[in-house]
PDB file of C-alpha atoms in Angstrom:
ATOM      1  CA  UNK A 949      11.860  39.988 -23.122  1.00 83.00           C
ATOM      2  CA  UNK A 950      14.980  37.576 -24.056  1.00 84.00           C
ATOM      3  CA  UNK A 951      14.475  36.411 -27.675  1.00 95.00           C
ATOM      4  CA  UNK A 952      16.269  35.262 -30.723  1.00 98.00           C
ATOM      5  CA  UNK A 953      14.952  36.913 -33.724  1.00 98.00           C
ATOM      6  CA  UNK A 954      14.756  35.705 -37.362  1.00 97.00           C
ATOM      7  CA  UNK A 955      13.878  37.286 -40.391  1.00 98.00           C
ATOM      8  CA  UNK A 956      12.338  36.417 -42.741  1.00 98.00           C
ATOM      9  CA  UNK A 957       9.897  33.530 -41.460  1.00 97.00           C
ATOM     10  CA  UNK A 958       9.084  32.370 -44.781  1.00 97.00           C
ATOM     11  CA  UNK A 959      11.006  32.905 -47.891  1.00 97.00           C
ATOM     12  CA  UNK A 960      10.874  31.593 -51.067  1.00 97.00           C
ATOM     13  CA  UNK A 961      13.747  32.263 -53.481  1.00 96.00           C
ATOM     14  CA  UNK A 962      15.021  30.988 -56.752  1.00 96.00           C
ATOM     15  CA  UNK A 963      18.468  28.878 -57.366  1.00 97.00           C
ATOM     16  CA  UNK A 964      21.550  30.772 -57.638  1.00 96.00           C
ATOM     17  CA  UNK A 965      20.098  34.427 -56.161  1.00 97.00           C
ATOM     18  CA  UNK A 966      21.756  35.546 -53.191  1.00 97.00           C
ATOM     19  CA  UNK A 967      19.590  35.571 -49.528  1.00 97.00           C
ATOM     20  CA  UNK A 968      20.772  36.463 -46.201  1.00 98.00           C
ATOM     21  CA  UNK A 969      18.690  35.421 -42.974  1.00 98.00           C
ATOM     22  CA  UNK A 970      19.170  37.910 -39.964  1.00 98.00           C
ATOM     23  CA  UNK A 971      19.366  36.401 -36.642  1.00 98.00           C
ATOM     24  CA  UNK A 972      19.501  38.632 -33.669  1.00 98.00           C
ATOM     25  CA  UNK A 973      19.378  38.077 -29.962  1.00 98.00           C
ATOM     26  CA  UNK A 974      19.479  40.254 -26.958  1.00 96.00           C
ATOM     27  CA  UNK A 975      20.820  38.244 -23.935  1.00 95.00           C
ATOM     28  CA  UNK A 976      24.468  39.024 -24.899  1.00 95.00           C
ATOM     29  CA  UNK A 977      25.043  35.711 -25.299  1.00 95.00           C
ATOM     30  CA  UNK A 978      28.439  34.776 -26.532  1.00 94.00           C
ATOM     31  CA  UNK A 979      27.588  31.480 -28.532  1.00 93.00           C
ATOM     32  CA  UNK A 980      25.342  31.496 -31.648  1.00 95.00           C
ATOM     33  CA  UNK A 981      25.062  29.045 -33.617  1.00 95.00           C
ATOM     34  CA  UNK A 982      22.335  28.021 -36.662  1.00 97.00           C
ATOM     35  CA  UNK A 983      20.876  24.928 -37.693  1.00 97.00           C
ATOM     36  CA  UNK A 984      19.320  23.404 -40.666  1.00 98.00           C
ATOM     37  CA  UNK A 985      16.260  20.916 -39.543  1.00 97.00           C
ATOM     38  CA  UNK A 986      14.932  18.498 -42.067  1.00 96.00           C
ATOM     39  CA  UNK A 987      12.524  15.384 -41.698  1.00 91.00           C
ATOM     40  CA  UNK A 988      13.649  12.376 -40.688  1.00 87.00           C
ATOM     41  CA  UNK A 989      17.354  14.094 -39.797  1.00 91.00           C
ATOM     42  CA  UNK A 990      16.658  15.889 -37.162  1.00 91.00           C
ATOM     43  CA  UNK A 991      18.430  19.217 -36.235  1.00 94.00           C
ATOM     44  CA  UNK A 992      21.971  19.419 -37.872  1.00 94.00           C
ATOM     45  CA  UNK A 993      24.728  22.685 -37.144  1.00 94.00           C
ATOM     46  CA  UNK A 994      25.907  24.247 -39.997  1.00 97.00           C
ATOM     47  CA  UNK A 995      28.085  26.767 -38.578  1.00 96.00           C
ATOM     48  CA  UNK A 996      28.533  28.504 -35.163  1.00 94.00           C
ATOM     49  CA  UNK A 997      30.335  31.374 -33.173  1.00 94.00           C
ATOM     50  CA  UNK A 998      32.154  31.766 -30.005  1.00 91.00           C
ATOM     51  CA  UNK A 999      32.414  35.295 -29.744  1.00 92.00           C
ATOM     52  CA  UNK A1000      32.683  37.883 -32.308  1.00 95.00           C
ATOM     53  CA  UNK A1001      34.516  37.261 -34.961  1.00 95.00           C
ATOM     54  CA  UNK A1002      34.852  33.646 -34.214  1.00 93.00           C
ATOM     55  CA  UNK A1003      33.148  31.435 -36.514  1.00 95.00           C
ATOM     56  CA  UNK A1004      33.529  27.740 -37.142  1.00 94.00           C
ATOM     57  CA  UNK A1005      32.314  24.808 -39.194  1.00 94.00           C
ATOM     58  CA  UNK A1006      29.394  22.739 -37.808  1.00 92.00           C
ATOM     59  CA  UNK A1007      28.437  19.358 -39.274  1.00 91.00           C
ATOM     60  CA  UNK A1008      26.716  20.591 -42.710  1.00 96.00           C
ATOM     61  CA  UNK A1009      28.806  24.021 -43.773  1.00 97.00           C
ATOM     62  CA  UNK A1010      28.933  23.507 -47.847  1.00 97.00           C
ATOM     63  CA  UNK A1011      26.676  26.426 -49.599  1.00 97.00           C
ATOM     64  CA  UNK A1012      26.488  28.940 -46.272  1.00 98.00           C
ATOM     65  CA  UNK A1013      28.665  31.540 -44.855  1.00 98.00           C
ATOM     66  CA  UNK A1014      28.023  33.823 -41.753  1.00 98.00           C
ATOM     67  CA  UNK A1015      29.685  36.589 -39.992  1.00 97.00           C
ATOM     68  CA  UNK A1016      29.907  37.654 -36.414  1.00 97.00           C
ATOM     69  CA  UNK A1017      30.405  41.290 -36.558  1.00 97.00           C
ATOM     70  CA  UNK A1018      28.496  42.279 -33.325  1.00 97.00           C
ATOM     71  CA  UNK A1019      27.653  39.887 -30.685  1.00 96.00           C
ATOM     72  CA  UNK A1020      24.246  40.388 -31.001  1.00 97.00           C
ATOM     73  CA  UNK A1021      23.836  39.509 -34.702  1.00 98.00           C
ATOM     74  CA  UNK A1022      24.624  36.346 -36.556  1.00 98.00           C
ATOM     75  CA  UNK A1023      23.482  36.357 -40.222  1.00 98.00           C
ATOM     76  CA  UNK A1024      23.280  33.343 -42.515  1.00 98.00           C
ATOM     77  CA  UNK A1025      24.063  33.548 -45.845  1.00 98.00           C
ATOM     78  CA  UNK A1026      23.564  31.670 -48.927  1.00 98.00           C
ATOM     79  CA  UNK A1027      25.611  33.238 -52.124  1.00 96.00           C
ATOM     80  CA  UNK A1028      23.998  30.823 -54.180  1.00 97.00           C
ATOM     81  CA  UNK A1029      20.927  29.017 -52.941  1.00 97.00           C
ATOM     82  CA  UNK A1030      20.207  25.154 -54.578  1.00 97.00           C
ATOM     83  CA  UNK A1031      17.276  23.434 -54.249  1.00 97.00           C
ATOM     84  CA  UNK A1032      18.878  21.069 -51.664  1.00 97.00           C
ATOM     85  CA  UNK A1033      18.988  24.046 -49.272  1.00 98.00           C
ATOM     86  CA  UNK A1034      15.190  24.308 -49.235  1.00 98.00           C
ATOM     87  CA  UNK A1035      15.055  23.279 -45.432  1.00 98.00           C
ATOM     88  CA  UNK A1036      13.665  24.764 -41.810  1.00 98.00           C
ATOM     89  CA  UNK A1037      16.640  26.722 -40.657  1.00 98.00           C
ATOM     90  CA  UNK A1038      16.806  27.770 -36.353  1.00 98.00           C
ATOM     91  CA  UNK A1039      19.352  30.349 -35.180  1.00 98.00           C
ATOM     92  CA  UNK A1040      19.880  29.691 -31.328  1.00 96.00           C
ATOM     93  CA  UNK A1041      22.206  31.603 -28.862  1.00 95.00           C
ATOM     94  CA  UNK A1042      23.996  30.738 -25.661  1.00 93.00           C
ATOM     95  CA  UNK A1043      25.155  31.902 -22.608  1.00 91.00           C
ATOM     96  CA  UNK A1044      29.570  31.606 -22.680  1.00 81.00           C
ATOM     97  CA  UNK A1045      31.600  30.218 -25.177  1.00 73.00           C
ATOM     98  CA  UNK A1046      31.107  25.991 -23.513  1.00 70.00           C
ATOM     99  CA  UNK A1047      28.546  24.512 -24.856  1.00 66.00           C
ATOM    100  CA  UNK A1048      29.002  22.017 -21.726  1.00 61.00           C
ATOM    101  CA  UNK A1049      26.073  23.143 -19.643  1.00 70.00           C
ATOM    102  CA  UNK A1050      24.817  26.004 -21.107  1.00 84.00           C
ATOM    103  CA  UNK A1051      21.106  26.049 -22.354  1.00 90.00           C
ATOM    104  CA  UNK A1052      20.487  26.829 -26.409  1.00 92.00           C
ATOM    105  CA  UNK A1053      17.852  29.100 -26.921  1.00 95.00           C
ATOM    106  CA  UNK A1054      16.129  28.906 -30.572  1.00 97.00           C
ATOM    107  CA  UNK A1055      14.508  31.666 -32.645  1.00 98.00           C
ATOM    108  CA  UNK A1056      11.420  30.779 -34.089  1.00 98.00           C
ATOM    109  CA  UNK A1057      13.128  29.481 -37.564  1.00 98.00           C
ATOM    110  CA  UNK A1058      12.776  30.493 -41.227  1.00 98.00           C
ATOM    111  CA  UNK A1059      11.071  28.392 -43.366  1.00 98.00           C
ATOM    112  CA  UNK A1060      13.401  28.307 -47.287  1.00 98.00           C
ATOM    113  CA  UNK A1061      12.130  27.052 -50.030  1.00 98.00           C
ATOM    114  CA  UNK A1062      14.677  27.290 -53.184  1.00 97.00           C
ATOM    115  CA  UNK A1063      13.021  26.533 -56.776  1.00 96.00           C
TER     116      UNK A1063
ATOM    117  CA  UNK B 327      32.299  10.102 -34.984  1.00 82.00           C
ATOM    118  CA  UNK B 328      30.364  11.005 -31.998  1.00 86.00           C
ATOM    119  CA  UNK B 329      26.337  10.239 -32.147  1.00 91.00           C
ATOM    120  CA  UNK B 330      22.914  10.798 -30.141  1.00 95.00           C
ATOM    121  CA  UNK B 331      20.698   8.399 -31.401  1.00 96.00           C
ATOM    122  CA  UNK B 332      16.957   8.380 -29.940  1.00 97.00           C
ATOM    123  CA  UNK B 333      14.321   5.915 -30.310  1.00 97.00           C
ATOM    124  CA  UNK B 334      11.677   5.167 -31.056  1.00 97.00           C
ATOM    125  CA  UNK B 335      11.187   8.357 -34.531  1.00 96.00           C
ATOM    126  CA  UNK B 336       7.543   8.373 -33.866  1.00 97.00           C
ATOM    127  CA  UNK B 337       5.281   7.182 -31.204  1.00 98.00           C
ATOM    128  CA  UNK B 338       1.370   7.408 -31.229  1.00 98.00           C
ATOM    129  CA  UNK B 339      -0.732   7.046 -28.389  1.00 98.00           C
ATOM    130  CA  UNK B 340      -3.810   7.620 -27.029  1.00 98.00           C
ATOM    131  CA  UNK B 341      -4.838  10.285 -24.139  1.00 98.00           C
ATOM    132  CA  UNK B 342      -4.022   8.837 -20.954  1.00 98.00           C
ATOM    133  CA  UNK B 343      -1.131   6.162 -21.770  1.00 98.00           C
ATOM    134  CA  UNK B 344       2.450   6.769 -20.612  1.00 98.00           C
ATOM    135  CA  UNK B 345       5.251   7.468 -23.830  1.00 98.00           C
ATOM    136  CA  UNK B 346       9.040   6.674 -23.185  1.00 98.00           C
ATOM    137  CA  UNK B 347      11.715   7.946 -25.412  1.00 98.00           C
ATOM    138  CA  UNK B 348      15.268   6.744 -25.167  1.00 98.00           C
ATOM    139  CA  UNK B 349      18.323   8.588 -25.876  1.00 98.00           C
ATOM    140  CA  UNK B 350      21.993   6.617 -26.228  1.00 97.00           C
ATOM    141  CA  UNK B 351      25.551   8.221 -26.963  1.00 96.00           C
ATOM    142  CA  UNK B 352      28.347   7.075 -28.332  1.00 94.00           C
ATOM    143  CA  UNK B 353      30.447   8.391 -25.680  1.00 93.00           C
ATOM    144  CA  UNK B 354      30.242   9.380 -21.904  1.00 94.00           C
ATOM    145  CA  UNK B 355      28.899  12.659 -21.375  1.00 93.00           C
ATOM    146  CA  UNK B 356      29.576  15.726 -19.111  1.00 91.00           C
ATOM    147  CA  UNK B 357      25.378  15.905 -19.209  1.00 93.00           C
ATOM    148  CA  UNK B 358      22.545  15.736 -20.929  1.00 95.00           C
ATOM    149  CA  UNK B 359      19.960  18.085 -22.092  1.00 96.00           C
ATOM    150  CA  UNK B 360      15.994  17.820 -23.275  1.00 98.00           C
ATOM    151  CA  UNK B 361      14.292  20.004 -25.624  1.00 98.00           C
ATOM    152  CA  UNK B 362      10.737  20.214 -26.945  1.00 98.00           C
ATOM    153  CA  UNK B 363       9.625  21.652 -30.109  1.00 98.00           C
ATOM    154  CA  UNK B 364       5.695  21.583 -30.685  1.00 98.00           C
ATOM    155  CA  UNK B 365       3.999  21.022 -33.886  1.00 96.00           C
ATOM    156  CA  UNK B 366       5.038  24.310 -36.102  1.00 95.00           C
ATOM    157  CA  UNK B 367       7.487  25.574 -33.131  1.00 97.00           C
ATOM    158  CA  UNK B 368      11.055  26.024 -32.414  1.00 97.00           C
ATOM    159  CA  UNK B 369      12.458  23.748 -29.820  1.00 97.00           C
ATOM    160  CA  UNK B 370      12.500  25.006 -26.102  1.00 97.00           C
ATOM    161  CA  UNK B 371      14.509  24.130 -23.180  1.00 96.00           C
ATOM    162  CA  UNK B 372      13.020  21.459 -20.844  1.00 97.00           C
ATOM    163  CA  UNK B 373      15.703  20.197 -18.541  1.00 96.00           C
ATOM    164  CA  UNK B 374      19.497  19.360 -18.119  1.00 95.00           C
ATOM    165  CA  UNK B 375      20.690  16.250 -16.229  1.00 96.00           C
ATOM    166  CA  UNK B 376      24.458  16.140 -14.898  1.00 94.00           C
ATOM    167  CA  UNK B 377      25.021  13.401 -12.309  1.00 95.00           C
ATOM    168  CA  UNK B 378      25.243   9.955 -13.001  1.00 97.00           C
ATOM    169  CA  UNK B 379      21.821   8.180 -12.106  1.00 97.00           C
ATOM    170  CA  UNK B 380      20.438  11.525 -11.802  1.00 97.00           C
ATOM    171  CA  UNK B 381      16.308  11.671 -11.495  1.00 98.00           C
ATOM    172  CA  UNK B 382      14.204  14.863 -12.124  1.00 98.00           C
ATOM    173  CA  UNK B 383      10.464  15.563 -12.278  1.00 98.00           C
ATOM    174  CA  UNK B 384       8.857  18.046 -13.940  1.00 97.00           C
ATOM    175  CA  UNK B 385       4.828  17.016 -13.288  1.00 97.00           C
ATOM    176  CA  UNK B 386       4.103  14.052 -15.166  1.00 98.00           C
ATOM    177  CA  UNK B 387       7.669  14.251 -17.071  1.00 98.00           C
ATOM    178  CA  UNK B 388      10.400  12.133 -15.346  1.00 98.00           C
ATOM    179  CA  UNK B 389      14.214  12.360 -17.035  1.00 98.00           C
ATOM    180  CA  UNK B 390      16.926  10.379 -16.076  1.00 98.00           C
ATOM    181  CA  UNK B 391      20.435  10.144 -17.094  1.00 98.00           C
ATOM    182  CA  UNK B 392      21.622   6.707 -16.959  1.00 97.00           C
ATOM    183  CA  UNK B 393      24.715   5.553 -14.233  1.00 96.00           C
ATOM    184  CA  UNK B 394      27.439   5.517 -17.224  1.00 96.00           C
ATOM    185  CA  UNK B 395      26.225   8.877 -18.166  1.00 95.00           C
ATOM    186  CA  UNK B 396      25.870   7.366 -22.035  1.00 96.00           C
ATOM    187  CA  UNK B 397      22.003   7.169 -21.810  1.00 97.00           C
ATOM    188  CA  UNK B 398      19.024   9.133 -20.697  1.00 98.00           C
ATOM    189  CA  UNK B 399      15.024   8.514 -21.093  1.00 98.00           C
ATOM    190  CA  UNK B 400      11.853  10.934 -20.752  1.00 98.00           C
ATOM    191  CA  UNK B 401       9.164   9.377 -19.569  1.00 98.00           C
ATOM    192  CA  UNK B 402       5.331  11.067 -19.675  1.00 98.00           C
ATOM    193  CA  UNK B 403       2.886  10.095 -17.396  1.00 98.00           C
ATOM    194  CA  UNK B 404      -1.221  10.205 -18.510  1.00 98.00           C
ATOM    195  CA  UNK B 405      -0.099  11.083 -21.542  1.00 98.00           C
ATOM    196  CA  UNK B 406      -2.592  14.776 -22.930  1.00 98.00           C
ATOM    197  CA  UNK B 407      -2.718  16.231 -26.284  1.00 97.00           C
ATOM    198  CA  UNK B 408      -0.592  19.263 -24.957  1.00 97.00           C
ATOM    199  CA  UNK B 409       2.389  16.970 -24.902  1.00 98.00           C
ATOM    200  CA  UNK B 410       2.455  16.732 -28.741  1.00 98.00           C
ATOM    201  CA  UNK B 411       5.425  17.447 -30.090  1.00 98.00           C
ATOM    202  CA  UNK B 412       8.605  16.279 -30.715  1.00 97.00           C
ATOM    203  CA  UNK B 413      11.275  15.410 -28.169  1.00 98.00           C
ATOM    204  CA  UNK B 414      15.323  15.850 -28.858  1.00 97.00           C
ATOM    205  CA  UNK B 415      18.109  15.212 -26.444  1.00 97.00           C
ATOM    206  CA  UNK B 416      21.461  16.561 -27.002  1.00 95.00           C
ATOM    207  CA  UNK B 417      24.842  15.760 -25.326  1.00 93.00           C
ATOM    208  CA  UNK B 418      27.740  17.988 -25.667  1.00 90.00           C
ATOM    209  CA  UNK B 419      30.301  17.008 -28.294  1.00 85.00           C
ATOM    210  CA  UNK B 420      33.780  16.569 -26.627  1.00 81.00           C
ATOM    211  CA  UNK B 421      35.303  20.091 -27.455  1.00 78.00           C
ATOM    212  CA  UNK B 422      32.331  21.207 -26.109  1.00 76.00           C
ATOM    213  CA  UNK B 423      31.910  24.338 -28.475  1.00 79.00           C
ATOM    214  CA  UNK B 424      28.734  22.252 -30.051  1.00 84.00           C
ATOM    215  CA  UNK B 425      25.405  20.433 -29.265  1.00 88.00           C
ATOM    216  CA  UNK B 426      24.824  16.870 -30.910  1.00 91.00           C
ATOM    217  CA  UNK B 427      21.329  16.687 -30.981  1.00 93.00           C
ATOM    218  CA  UNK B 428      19.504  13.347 -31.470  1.00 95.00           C
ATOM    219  CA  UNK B 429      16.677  13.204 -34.481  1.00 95.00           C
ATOM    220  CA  UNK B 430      13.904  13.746 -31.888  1.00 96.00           C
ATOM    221  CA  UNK B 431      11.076  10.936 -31.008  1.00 97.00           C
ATOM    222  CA  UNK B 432       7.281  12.720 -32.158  1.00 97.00           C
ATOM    223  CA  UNK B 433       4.666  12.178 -30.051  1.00 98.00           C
ATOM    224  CA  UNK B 434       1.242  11.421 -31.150  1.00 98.00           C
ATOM    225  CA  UNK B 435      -1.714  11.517 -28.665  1.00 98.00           C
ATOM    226  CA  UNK B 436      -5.568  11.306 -29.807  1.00 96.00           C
ATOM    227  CA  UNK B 437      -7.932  11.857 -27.652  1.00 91.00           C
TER     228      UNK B 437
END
């Protein structure tokens, strides 16, 4: 079955102690790319990937890195988690490296909550 | 810089009434895409429009991408309490290596 997987679901962590969400997908899809979803704001990009090792800024980058080491995988990782990152977070993948008509297709999110 | 905007945020109605949600962009568009993401769900694919003026029907869902390709609209027919959810459109930003997704209309019905 085609999927984009996250782990953890839920996680609740303290400020300042390192976290890294997985994100894996198996359509060998070029394009990954994650988002940070919050109420009222809708979904926003904070950082995506055109092929391995290619990454790029999206719109809301400050406090997250990721790596593309495999096309498959696309981790996101906070080295020091604040409360403002406490947020609904979607990884998505697509097919090629033009977004122009290419569908996104989201894994089921992770749920952060940062005390 | 460039912007989806959708109105209107939220929309309540009751079973059986149509629902209309309206996207605009800032800038002409190559196409347009609709997602859905139910209550405690991710959002899922629903349908891409490309031509100017172009219609499409899915059931009682009816998209259409405007003739300067700068708006769309989703339109719901009878709406039922499985259409509850929230409802984004996204346009390509101009590079084209990213999504701009508007902050998605939520739909209300009651029964």
């Amino acid at each position: 079955e085609a999927q984009v997987t996250q782990n953890p679901r839920y996680l609740i962590t303290v400020t300042g102690k390192k976290l890294t969400v997985t994100c894996s997908q198996n359509m060998n899809h070029e394009y990954m790319s994650w988002y940070r979803q919050d109420p009222g704001l809708g979904l926003r990009q904070i950082y995506y990937s055109m092929n391995v090792e290619v990454t790029d800024k999206g719109d809301v980058p400050e406090g997250y890195k990721v790596s593309r080491k495999e096309k498959r995988n696309f981790p996101l990782i906070l080295e020091s988690p604040s409360p403002n990152q406490t947020s609904l977070y979607f990884c998505a993948s697509a097919r090629g490296t033009v977004l122009a008509k290419n569908i996104q297709y989201f894994g089921a999110g992770t749920r952060l909550s940062v005390l | 810089g460039q912007q989806v905007m959708q109105i209107p945020q939220y929309q309540h109605v009751q079973e059986g009434e149509d629902f209309t949600t309206y996207c605009n962009s800032s800038t002409t568009l190559s196409n347009i895409q609709w997602y859905k993401q139910r209550p405690g769900g991710h959002p899922v694919f629903l349908i891409q429009l490309v031509k100017s003026g172009e219609v499409k029907k899915q059931k009682r869902l009816t998209f259409q991408f405007g003739e300067a390709k700068k708006n769309s609209s989703l339109h719901i027919t009878a709406t039922q309490t499985t259409d509850v959810g929230t409802y984004f459109c996204a346009g390509p930003e101009e590079a084209g290596t990213a999504l701009i997704f508007g902050k998605g209309t939520t739909l209300s019905v009651s029964s």
